[in-house]
Tab-separated table of C-alpha atoms in Angstrom:
chain	number	residue	atom	x	y	z
A	469	MET	CA	0.000	0.000	0.000
A	470	ASN	CA	1.480	3.343	-1.038
A	471	ARG	CA	2.177	5.953	1.610
A	472	SER	CA	2.692	9.636	0.936
A	473	PRO	CA	4.823	11.904	3.153
A	474	LEU	CA	2.921	14.972	4.316
A	475	LEU	CA	3.845	17.872	6.558
A	476	THR	CA	2.677	17.333	10.106
A	477	LEU	CA	0.770	20.596	10.075
A	478	LEU	CA	-0.967	20.060	6.768
A	479	LEU	CA	-2.028	16.442	7.036
A	480	LEU	CA	-4.871	16.592	7.239
A	481	PHE	CA	-13.018	17.512	47.124
A	482	ALA	CA	-16.511	18.803	46.201
A	483	THR	CA	-16.459	19.244	50.079
A	484	ALA	CA	-13.845	16.636	50.962
A	485	PRO	CA	-10.748	15.375	49.171
A	486	ALA	CA	-11.391	12.491	46.838
A	487	LEU	CA	-10.112	8.975	47.386
A	488	ALA	CA	-6.347	8.673	47.214
A	489	GLN	CA	-4.781	8.484	43.791
A	490	SER	CA	-1.137	8.143	42.863
A	491	ALA	CA	1.418	10.487	41.351
A	492	SER	CA	4.942	10.063	40.026
A	493	PHE	CA	7.372	12.498	41.595
A	494	HIS	CA	10.876	13.110	42.905
A	495	PHE	CA	11.413	14.006	46.539
A	496	VAL	CA	14.006	14.343	49.266
A	497	PRO	CA	12.908	13.099	52.728
A	498	ASP	CA	13.372	15.413	55.706
A	499	VAL	CA	14.919	12.620	57.822
A	500	PRO	CA	16.348	9.168	56.986
A	501	THR	CA	13.265	7.352	55.749
A	502	ASP	CA	12.576	3.637	55.295
A	503	VAL	CA	10.110	3.106	52.472
A	504	GLY	CA	9.879	0.617	49.624
A	505	GLY	CA	12.478	-1.620	51.238
A	506	SER	CA	15.260	0.980	51.257
A	507	THR	CA	16.494	3.773	53.516
A	508	PHE	CA	16.733	7.193	51.878
A	509	LEU	CA	18.663	10.171	53.253
A	510	PRO	CA	17.859	13.923	53.450
A	511	TRP	CA	20.274	14.711	50.580
A	512	GLU	CA	19.127	11.900	48.316
A	513	VAL	CA	16.704	12.519	45.443
A	514	VAL	CA	14.214	9.642	45.307
A	515	PHE	CA	11.793	8.857	42.483
A	516	HIS	CA	8.357	7.435	43.269
A	517	ASP	CA	6.937	5.616	40.248
A	518	ALA	CA	3.162	5.659	40.410
A	519	GLY	CA	2.933	2.841	37.875
A	520	GLY	CA	4.630	0.286	40.083
A	521	GLY	CA	4.360	2.038	43.427
A	522	THR	CA	8.138	1.770	43.754
A	523	TYR	CA	10.817	4.068	45.197
A	524	ALA	CA	14.340	4.370	43.791
A	525	SER	CA	17.301	6.644	44.449
A	526	THR	CA	18.142	8.744	41.391
A	527	LEU	CA	20.742	11.175	42.736
A	528	VAL	CA	22.830	11.718	45.859
A	529	LEU	CA	23.481	15.461	45.993
A	530	PRO	CA	27.188	16.295	46.439
A	531	GLY	CA	28.028	17.931	49.738
A	532	ASP	CA	25.169	16.147	51.542
A	533	PRO	CA	22.920	19.236	51.746
A	534	PRO	CA	19.927	18.855	54.101
A	535	VAL	CA	17.273	19.725	51.518
A	536	ALA	CA	14.223	21.718	52.612
A	537	ALA	CA	12.738	22.454	49.158
A	538	LEU	CA	13.172	20.916	45.724
A	539	HIS	CA	12.173	21.639	42.128
A	540	ARG	CA	13.181	20.004	38.860
A	541	MET	CA	13.583	22.334	35.914
A	542	GLN	CA	12.563	21.410	32.367
A	543	SER	CA	16.274	21.406	31.523
A	544	GLY	CA	16.783	18.613	34.058
A	545	ASP	CA	18.639	20.880	36.511
A	546	TRP	CA	17.582	20.918	40.168
A	547	LEU	CA	16.667	23.895	42.333
A	548	LEU	CA	16.958	23.436	46.071
A	549	ALA	CA	16.870	25.256	49.383
A	550	VAL	CA	18.722	23.964	52.436
A	551	GLU	CA	17.589	23.727	56.049
A	552	VAL	CA	20.805	25.159	57.520
A	553	PRO	CA	23.737	27.148	56.088
A	554	THR	CA	25.636	24.710	53.892
A	555	ASP	CA	28.817	24.919	51.815
A	556	LEU	CA	28.136	23.717	48.272
A	557	GLY	CA	30.944	23.905	45.764
A	558	GLY	CA	32.853	26.539	47.702
A	559	ALA	CA	29.906	28.886	48.318
A	560	THR	CA	27.671	29.000	51.386
A	561	TYR	CA	23.905	28.862	50.900
A	562	GLY	CA	21.498	29.738	53.681
A	563	PRO	CA	17.885	28.675	54.296
A	564	ARG	CA	16.532	31.758	52.471
A	565	ASP	CA	18.576	31.099	49.300
A	566	VAL	CA	17.927	28.881	46.276
A	567	ALA	CA	20.802	26.953	44.710
A	568	ARG	CA	20.870	25.397	41.244
A	569	PHE	CA	22.567	22.059	40.559
A	570	ASP	CA	23.189	21.011	36.940
A	571	GLY	CA	24.432	17.529	37.742
A	572	ALA	CA	27.999	18.670	38.307
A	573	VAL	CA	28.168	22.242	39.662
A	574	TYR	CA	26.156	24.323	42.143
A	575	SER	CA	25.372	27.957	41.363
A	576	SER	CA	23.224	30.682	42.911
A	577	PHE	CA	19.677	30.963	41.579
A	578	PHE	CA	18.118	33.275	44.193
A	579	ASP	CA	19.819	35.322	46.916
A	580	GLY	CA	17.316	35.729	49.728
A	581	ALA	CA	19.132	38.440	51.669
A	582	ALA	CA	19.735	40.548	48.547
A	583	ASN	CA	16.072	40.294	47.593
A	584	GLY	CA	14.567	41.257	50.936
A	585	VAL	CA	13.837	37.945	52.662
A	586	PRO	CA	14.398	38.676	56.358
A	587	ASP	CA	16.877	36.721	58.434
A	588	GLY	CA	15.033	34.010	60.346
A	589	SER	CA	12.740	33.063	57.449
A	590	ALA	CA	13.524	29.889	55.526
A	591	ILE	CA	12.300	28.639	52.154
A	592	ASP	CA	10.685	25.227	52.543
A	593	ALA	CA	8.808	24.885	49.233
A	594	LEU	CA	9.599	26.198	45.759
A	595	LEU	CA	8.559	25.930	42.130
A	596	LEU	CA	8.773	27.843	38.862
A	597	ASP	CA	5.568	29.171	37.340
A	598	GLY	CA	5.906	29.292	33.567
A	599	GLY	CA	8.773	26.914	32.897
A	600	ASP	CA	12.477	27.502	33.311
A	601	GLY	CA	12.159	31.198	32.509
A	602	GLY	CA	9.129	31.676	34.726
A	603	ASP	CA	8.599	33.273	38.118
A	604	LEU	CA	10.021	31.797	41.299
A	605	VAL	CA	7.320	30.765	43.789
A	606	VAL	CA	8.239	29.905	47.387
A	607	SER	CA	6.760	29.204	50.781
A	608	PHE	CA	8.323	30.328	54.052
A	609	ASP	CA	8.513	28.261	57.230
A	610	VAL	CA	7.269	31.130	59.436
A	611	THR	CA	5.088	34.185	58.933
A	612	THR	CA	7.287	36.546	56.944
A	613	SER	CA	6.865	40.291	56.440
A	614	ILE	CA	8.208	41.739	53.180
A	615	ALA	CA	7.512	45.264	51.937
A	616	GLY	CA	4.581	45.667	54.326
A	617	ALA	CA	2.859	42.379	53.426
A	618	ASP	CA	2.644	39.330	55.677
A	619	TYR	CA	2.914	35.815	54.207
A	620	GLY	CA	2.031	32.830	56.358
A	621	PRO	CA	3.625	29.352	56.337
A	622	ASN	CA	0.451	28.096	54.615
A	623	ASP	CA	0.907	30.506	51.667
A	624	LEU	CA	2.870	30.472	48.419
A	625	VAL	CA	4.573	33.706	47.361
A	626	ARG	CA	5.587	34.812	43.862
A	627	PHE	CA	8.865	36.638	43.200
A	628	ALA	CA	8.866	38.540	39.899
A	629	SER	CA	10.580	41.721	38.696
A	630	GLY	CA	12.239	42.147	42.088
A	631	ALA	CA	8.987	42.132	44.088
A	632	PHE	CA	6.954	39.605	46.091
A	633	SER	CA	3.214	39.030	45.750
A	634	SER	CA	0.682	36.394	46.782
A	635	PHE	CA	0.511	33.282	44.587
A	636	PHE	CA	-1.602	30.963	46.763
A	637	ASP	CA	-3.561	32.115	49.821
A	638	GLY	CA	-3.660	29.259	52.320
A	639	ASP	CA	-6.204	30.944	54.578
A	640	ALA	CA	-8.623	31.473	51.697
A	641	ALA	CA	-8.244	27.836	50.626
A	642	GLY	CA	-8.965	26.601	54.160
A	643	ILE	CA	-5.480	25.524	55.248
A	644	PRO	CA	-4.972	26.492	58.899
A	645	GLN	CA	-1.997	28.640	59.868
A	646	GLY	CA	-0.666	25.774	61.989
A	647	SER	CA	-0.073	23.724	58.852
A	648	ASN	CA	3.103	24.531	56.979
A	649	VAL	CA	3.342	24.060	53.208
A	650	VAL	CA	6.610	22.106	52.868
A	651	GLY	CA	6.367	21.127	49.219
A	652	ALA	CA	4.641	22.530	46.153
A	653	ASP	CA	4.456	22.034	42.410
A	654	LEU	CA	2.050	22.655	39.540
A	655	ASP	CA	0.018	19.999	37.756
A	656	GLY	CA	-1.475	21.940	34.886
A	657	ALA	CA	-3.517	24.684	36.557
A	658	ASP	CA	-3.687	22.819	39.891
A	659	VAL	CA	-1.384	23.598	42.822
A	660	VAL	CA	-0.108	20.393	44.462
A	661	LEU	CA	0.972	20.661	48.089
A	662	ALA	CA	2.673	18.699	50.852
A	663	LEU	CA	1.993	19.637	54.499
A	664	ASP	CA	4.107	19.080	57.583
A	665	VAL	CA	1.369	18.008	60.031
A	666	PRO	CA	-1.955	16.138	59.766
A	667	THR	CA	-4.391	18.697	58.395
A	668	ASP	CA	-8.171	18.610	58.128
A	669	LEU	CA	-9.299	19.723	54.686
A	670	GLY	CA	-13.024	19.511	54.099
A	671	GLY	CA	-13.520	16.794	56.703
A	672	THR	CA	-10.651	14.556	55.552
A	673	THR	CA	-7.246	14.476	57.224
A	674	ILE	CA	-4.245	14.880	54.921
A	675	LEU	CA	-1.086	13.344	56.403
A	676	PRO	CA	2.550	14.493	56.041
A	677	GLY	CA	3.267	11.626	53.609
A	678	GLU	CA	0.489	12.602	51.208
A	679	LEU	CA	0.003	15.104	48.379
A	680	VAL	CA	-3.120	17.172	47.822
A	681	ALA	CA	-4.101	19.279	44.784
A	682	TRP	CA	-6.039	22.556	44.839
A	683	ASP	CA	-7.911	23.525	41.666
A	684	GLY	CA	-9.040	26.893	42.970
A	685	VAL	CA	-12.243	25.506	44.458
A	686	THR	CA	-11.693	22.036	45.912
A	687	PHE	CA	-8.939	19.790	47.244
A	688	THR	CA	-8.179	16.352	45.803
A	689	ARG	CA	-5.731	13.949	47.407
A	690	THR	CA	-3.349	12.854	44.639
A	691	HIS	CA	-0.910	10.603	46.491
A	692	SER	CA	-1.134	8.396	49.556
A	693	ASP	CA	0.961	5.413	50.626
A	694	ALA	CA	-0.071	3.344	53.633
A	695	ALA	CA	3.563	2.229	54.007
A	696	TRP	CA	4.856	5.788	54.497
A	697	PRO	CA	6.556	5.807	57.928
A	698	PRO	CA	5.247	8.022	60.740
A	699	GLY	CA	7.696	10.754	61.619
A	700	SER	CA	8.831	11.368	58.035
A	701	VAL	CA	7.600	14.408	56.126
A	702	LEU	CA	7.119	14.262	52.377
A	703	GLY	CA	8.375	17.708	51.587
A	704	GLY	CA	10.802	18.887	48.947
A	705	PHE	CA	9.036	17.165	46.051
A	706	ALA	CA	8.885	17.717	42.287
A	707	LEU	CA	6.214	16.148	40.114
A	708	GLN	CA	7.540	14.155	37.205
A	709	GLN	CA	8.099	16.615	34.403
A	710	ALA	CA	9.732	16.456	31.035
A	711	ALA	CA	13.456	17.112	30.806
A	712	GLY	CA	15.199	18.446	27.728
A	713	GLY	CA	12.962	21.460	27.043
A	714	GLY	CA	9.625	19.659	27.309
A	715	PRO	CA	8.058	16.889	25.220
A	716	GLY	CA	9.409	18.527	22.057
A	717	THR	CA	7.914	18.217	18.595
A	718	VAL	CA	7.350	15.513	16.011
A	719	PRO	CA	9.518	16.045	12.898
A	720	ALA	CA	7.557	17.608	10.044
A	721	THR	CA	7.089	14.398	8.075
A	722	LEU	CA	3.976	12.318	8.618
A	723	LEU	CA	2.902	9.309	6.613
A	724	VAL	CA	-0.668	8.393	5.770
A	725	ALA	CA	-2.139	5.214	4.335
A	726	LYS	CA	-5.712	4.251	3.560
A	727	VAL	CA	-6.728	1.225	5.636
A	728	ALA	CA	-10.429	0.935	4.814
A	729	PRO	CA	-13.276	3.251	3.835
A	730	GLY	CA	-13.249	6.042	6.389
A	731	VAL	CA	-10.114	4.697	8.130
A	732	ILE	CA	-6.528	5.899	7.654
A	733	ASN	CA	-3.247	4.969	9.285
A	734	LEU	CA	-0.938	7.702	10.555
A	735	SER	CA	2.727	7.017	11.264
A	736	TRP	CA	5.373	9.449	12.436
A	737	GLN	CA	8.914	9.802	13.711
A	738	VAL	CA	9.874	9.985	17.369
A	739	SER	CA	9.853	13.413	19.052
A	740	CYS	CA	13.068	15.391	19.047
A	741	ALA	CA	13.051	15.572	22.884
A	742	PRO	CA	13.576	12.772	25.435
A	743	GLY	CA	10.738	14.107	27.589
A	744	ALA	CA	8.106	12.674	25.228
A	745	THR	CA	6.564	9.442	26.512
A	746	ASP	CA	3.411	9.299	24.390
A	747	TYR	CA	1.541	11.050	21.582
A	748	GLY	CA	-1.862	12.588	20.957
A	749	ILE	CA	-3.648	12.844	17.615
A	750	TYR	CA	-5.646	15.958	16.757
A	751	GLU	CA	-8.198	16.413	13.979
A	752	GLY	CA	-9.473	19.669	12.469
A	753	GLN	CA	-11.357	20.988	9.458
A	754	ILE	CA	-9.302	22.122	6.480
A	755	GLY	CA	-9.796	25.844	6.019
A	756	ASN	CA	-10.506	26.331	9.710
A	757	TRP	CA	-6.901	25.836	10.703
A	758	TYR	CA	-7.365	26.322	14.448
A	759	SER	CA	-10.261	23.886	14.821
A	760	HIS	CA	-8.176	20.865	15.861
A	761	ALA	CA	-9.263	18.861	18.913
A	762	GLN	CA	-7.902	15.625	20.348
A	763	ILE	CA	-9.358	12.360	19.075
A	764	ASP	CA	-6.760	9.960	20.556
A	765	CYS	CA	-4.292	10.614	23.385
A	766	THR	CA	-2.290	7.365	23.356
A	767	ASP	CA	-0.025	5.677	20.831
A	768	ASP	CA	-1.351	2.147	21.279
A	769	GLY	CA	1.509	-0.317	21.128
A	770	ALA	CA	4.064	2.525	21.359
A	771	ASP	CA	4.866	1.921	17.673
A	772	LEU	CA	4.543	5.495	16.357
A	773	SER	CA	1.530	4.443	14.318
A	774	GLU	CA	-2.221	4.690	14.791
A	775	ASP	CA	-5.383	3.921	12.818
A	776	VAL	CA	-7.864	6.795	12.762
A	777	THR	CA	-11.521	6.830	11.782
A	778	THR	CA	-11.952	10.061	9.868
A	779	ALA	CA	-14.790	12.512	10.336
A	780	ALA	CA	-16.842	13.643	7.357
A	781	GLY	CA	-15.499	16.427	5.182
A	782	ASP	CA	-11.988	17.657	4.478
A	783	ARG	CA	-9.853	17.098	7.567
A	784	TYR	CA	-6.305	17.762	8.735
A	785	TYR	CA	-4.365	15.911	11.445
A	786	LEU	CA	-1.605	16.770	13.916
A	787	VAL	CA	0.510	14.462	16.082
A	788	VAL	CA	1.607	16.115	19.336
A	789	PRO	CA	4.025	14.537	21.865
A	790	HIS	CA	3.316	14.628	25.593
A	791	ASP	CA	5.011	13.432	28.772
A	792	GLY	CA	2.083	11.863	30.646
A	793	ALA	CA	2.708	14.274	33.538
A	794	GLY	CA	0.421	17.083	32.402
A	795	ASN	CA	2.539	18.579	29.617
A	796	GLU	CA	2.354	18.364	25.845
A	797	GLY	CA	4.751	19.721	23.292
A	798	SER	CA	4.601	21.680	20.077
A	799	TYR	CA	1.741	21.519	17.578
A	800	GLY	CA	4.239	22.708	14.991
A	801	THR	CA	4.257	26.106	13.313
A	802	ASP	CA	1.847	27.691	10.880
A	803	SER	CA	2.632	29.220	7.474
A	804	ALA	CA	3.930	32.362	9.181
A	805	ALA	CA	6.323	30.253	11.320
A	806	ALA	CA	4.296	31.080	14.442
A	807	GLU	CA	3.637	28.394	17.053
A	808	ARG	CA	0.300	26.744	16.289
A	809	PRO	CA	-2.016	27.112	19.342
A	810	ALA	CA	-3.250	24.227	21.462
A	811	GLY	CA	-6.472	22.480	20.550
A	812	ALA	CA	-9.955	23.205	21.823
A	813	ALA	CA	-9.896	19.835	23.620
A	814	VAL	CA	-6.424	18.706	24.671
A	815	CYS	CA	-4.687	15.563	25.879
A	816	GLN	CA	-2.554	17.367	28.482
A	817	ALA	CA	-3.268	20.627	30.275
A	818	VAL	CA	0.019	22.527	29.825
A	819	GLN	CA	1.837	23.227	26.571
A	820	LEU	CA	5.649	23.370	26.753
A	821	THR	CA	7.183	24.524	23.496
A	822	GLY	CA	10.832	24.790	24.495
A	823	ALA	CA	13.430	24.115	21.860
A	824	CYS	CA	14.660	20.587	21.293
A	825	PRO	CA	18.009	19.713	22.823
C-alpha cells in the first residue's frame, strides 16, 4: 500500500478530598526514611513511580545538603533550598537562598538576603511558574513580612521583577496557619501541596506523607501510601516533568495510508526531545486551521503508528508529543512560522514549546 509523506501541520473535594490516587514524583525526605524496602537520606533525590508504586534513588546530591525544598527544571537541573547554612561547591547557601545544581556544579539561583527575605525566614517549598524562565514561587517556614505584606507558612509567594506578591492564599483555601506548606508544584492549573502536620481539609485528614491538589475551588488527594513511615515528612518534592525542554515536537514528516473506507493509518517519527513518553492525535477541518481537537491521546503499542476513523469532510491531522505528567509539546508552526495554538480539547493541560536539545 502506497504511503505519501505529508507535513505534520498540513495532514490533514466537592467538600472533601477524593479517594487517594497516585502520582509520580521526585522528593528528598526530611529525615532518613525507610520506604519501599530501602532507607533514603535527606540529601538523596528519590523517584516514586506511580505505575509500580516503587521508590528508587536517582541522585545523591554532592556535599550532603539537608534539603528543605526541591524543584526540577525542564532542563533537568535541580533547584533546592537547604535547612541550615551549607557549603556547596565553595559557596555557602542559607535557608533563604535557592541553589541550582546542573548535575555537576552548584550555582546561585536566588539570593534571599539581597532580595529582601528577612533573616530568620527559611524557604521550605519552591517551584517555577511558567517553565524555566518563569517566576520563582516559594513558601516560608514562618510568617514573613516583606515590603509591608505578611505571608504565612500556609501561603505560596511569587517573586517577579524584584517584588513579592501572593501566589496561593492558604487561609482562603482553608489551610490552617498551623499547617506549613513544605512542598509545592504545579500539575497543569492545579497547585499540588505537601503539608508538615496532619491537616483537616473539608472533613478529611491529609497526612505528612500525602500530596493534595487545589484547583481553585476544591482539594483532591493525589498521592497516599499506607507504608509511608510516621515521623517522616514528604516535603521537597517535584512532580515528574519532562526534561530536555519539554516533550518537544514531532519532525515535520507524517505518513498516511488508507486502511479501509473512512479509516486511515498515521505514522510518524519519534519526538526530538527525550521528555516525550506518548503522543496525541488531533483532527481539524481544512480551512478552519485552528479547529483541531484531540481524538486519541495514546499511541497504542508505542509503535509510532495509529489507525484513525476520519470525520466527514476535508480534515487535517496533527501528532503532538506529551510526557504523561500534564505537559504536551509543540503543535508545529503555521505558514507564518508562528507556534500553532493548542487544541480546543487537549490531551494534556500545559503546553511546553521549548526548543529541542
